[in-house]
C-alpha positions as a Python dict, from the first residue, in 0.01 Angstrom:
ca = {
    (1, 'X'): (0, 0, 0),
    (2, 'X'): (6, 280, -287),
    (3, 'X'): (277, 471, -294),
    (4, 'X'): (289, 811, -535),
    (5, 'X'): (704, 776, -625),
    (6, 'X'): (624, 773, -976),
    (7, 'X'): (391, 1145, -938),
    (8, 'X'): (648, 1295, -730),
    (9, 'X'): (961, 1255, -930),
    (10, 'X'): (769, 1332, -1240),
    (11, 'X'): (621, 1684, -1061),
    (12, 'X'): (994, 1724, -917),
    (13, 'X'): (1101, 1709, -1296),
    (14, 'X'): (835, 1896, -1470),
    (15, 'X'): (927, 2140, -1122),
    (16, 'X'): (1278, 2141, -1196),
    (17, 'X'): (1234, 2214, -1576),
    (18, 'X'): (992, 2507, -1542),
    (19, 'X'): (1245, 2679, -1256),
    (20, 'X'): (1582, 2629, -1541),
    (21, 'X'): (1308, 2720, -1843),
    (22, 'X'): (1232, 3022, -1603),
    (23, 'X'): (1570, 3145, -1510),
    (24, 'X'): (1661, 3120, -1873),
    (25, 'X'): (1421, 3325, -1979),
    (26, 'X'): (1462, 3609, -1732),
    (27, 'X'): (1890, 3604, -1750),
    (28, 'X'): (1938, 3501, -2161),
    (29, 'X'): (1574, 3592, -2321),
    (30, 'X'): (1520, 3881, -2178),
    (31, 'X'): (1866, 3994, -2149),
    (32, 'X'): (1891, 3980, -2505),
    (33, 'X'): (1554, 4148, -2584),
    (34, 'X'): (1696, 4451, -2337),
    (35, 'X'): (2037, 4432, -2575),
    (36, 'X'): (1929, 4450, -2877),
    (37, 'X'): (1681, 4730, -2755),
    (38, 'X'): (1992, 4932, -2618),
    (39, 'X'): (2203, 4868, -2972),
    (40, 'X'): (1864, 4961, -3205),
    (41, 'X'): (1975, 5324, -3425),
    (42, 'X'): (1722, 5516, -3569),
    (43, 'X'): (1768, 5784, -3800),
    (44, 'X'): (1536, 6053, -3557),
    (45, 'X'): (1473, 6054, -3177),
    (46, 'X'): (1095, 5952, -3229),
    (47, 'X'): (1164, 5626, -3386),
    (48, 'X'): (1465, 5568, -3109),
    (49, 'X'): (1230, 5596, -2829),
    (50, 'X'): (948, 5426, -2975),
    (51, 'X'): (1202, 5127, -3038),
    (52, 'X'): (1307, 5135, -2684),
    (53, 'X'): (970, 5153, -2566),
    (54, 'X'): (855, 4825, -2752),
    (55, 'X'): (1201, 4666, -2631),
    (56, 'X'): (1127, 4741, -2278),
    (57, 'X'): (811, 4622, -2279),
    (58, 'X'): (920, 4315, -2446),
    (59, 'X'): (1200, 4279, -2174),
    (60, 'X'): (919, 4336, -1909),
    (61, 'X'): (691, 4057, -2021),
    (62, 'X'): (986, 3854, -2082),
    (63, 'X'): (1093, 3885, -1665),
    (64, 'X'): (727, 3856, -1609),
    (65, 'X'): (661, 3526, -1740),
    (66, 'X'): (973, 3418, -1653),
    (67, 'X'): (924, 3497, -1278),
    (68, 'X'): (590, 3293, -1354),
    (69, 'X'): (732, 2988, -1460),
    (70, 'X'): (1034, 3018, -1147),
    (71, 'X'): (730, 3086, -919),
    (72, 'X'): (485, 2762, -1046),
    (73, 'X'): (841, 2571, -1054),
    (74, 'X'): (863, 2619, -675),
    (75, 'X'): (502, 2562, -595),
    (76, 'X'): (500, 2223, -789),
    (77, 'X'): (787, 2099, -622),
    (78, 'X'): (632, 2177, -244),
    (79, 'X'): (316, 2002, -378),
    (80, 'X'): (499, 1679, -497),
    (81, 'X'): (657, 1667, -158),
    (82, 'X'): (296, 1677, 25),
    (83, 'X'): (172, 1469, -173),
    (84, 'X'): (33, 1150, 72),
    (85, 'X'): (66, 782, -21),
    (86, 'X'): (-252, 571, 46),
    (87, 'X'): (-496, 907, 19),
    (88, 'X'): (-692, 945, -238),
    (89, 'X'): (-593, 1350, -379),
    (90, 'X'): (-831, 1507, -596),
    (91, 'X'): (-741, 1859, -603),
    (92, 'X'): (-359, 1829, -636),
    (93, 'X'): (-422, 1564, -977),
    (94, 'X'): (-658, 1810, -1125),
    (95, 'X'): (-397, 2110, -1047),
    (96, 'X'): (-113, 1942, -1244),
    (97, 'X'): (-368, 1802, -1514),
    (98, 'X'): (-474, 2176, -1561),
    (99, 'X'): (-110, 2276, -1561),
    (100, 'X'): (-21, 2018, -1823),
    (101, 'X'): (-267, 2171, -2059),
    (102, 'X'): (-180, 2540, -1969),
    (103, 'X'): (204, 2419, -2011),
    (104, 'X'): (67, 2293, -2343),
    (105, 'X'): (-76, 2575, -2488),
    (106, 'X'): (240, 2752, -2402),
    (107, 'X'): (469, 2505, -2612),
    (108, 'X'): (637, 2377, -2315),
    (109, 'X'): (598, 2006, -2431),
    (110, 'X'): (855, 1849, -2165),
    (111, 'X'): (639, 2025, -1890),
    (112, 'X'): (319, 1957, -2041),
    (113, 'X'): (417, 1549, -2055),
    (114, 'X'): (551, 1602, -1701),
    (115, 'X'): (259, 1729, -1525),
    (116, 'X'): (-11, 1579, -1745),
    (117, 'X'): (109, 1185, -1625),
    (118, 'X'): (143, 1262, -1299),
    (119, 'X'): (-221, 1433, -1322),
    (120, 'X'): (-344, 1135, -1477),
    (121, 'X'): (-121, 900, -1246),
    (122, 'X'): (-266, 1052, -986),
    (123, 'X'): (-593, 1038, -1049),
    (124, 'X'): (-626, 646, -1127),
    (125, 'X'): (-434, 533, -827),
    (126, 'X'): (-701, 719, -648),
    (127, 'X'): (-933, 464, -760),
    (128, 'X'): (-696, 170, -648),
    (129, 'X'): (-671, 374, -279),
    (130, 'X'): (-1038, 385, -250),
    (131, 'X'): (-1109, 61, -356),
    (132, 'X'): (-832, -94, -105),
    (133, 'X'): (-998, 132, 132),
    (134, 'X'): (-1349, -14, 84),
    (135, 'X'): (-1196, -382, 97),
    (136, 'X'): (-1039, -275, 428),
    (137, 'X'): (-1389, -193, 567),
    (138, 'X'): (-1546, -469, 439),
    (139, 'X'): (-1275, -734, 597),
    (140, 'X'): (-1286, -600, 948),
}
């Protein structure tokens, strides 16, 4: 019997770490990005606006990919959960193996480490499932 223990608590963390990196960055980032927009002074009404402008479209990507990162977070962790012992998965591996290297190129290393093993994980104890399988057929 294969069990997936290892690929589930290391989704549930790499979950649990983009849901915390995601509420962070919606409450403190962008909070601070709206603050410091609110306490800019320019010398004419132009330059104040324009200011504010950028700032609030800072603080609206900010939310954005914050709400992102909340929003994969919770997605990852009901995917760990349905993820079956003694199956062989193909998409789910290939999901978090994508999302490792998307987590990557976004500089969120603990994430990237996270989902890339379990990817990985995944994938070669889908070769140990299908070969038990096969020896299973063959000894009935």
């Amino acid at each position: 019997m294969v069990n997936r223990k290892l690929e589930r608590r290391l989704i549930m963390i790499g979950s649990i770490w983009q849901i915390v990196s995601g509420l962070l960055t919606i409450f403190v980032y962008a909070s601070f990005i709206k603050n410091e927009g609110l306490h800019s002074s320019y010398p004419t009404i132009a330059k104040l606006e324009a200011a504010q402008s950028i700032f609030g479209s800072l603080y609206m990507f900010a939310v954005t990919f914050g709400m992102l990162f909340v929003i994969l977070g919770i997605l990852n962790f009901v995917l760990a959960k349905s993820l079956k012992d003694d199956k062989a998965e193909v998409k789910k591996p290939i999901w978090f193996i994508l999302l490792g290297l998307a987590s990557y190129f976004v500089m969120d290393i603990l994430g990237s480490l996270m989902f890339l093993s379990a990817g990985l994980l995944a994938l070669a104890k889908n070769k140990s499932i299908s070969k038990l399988g096969n020896y299973h057929l063959q000894n009935q």
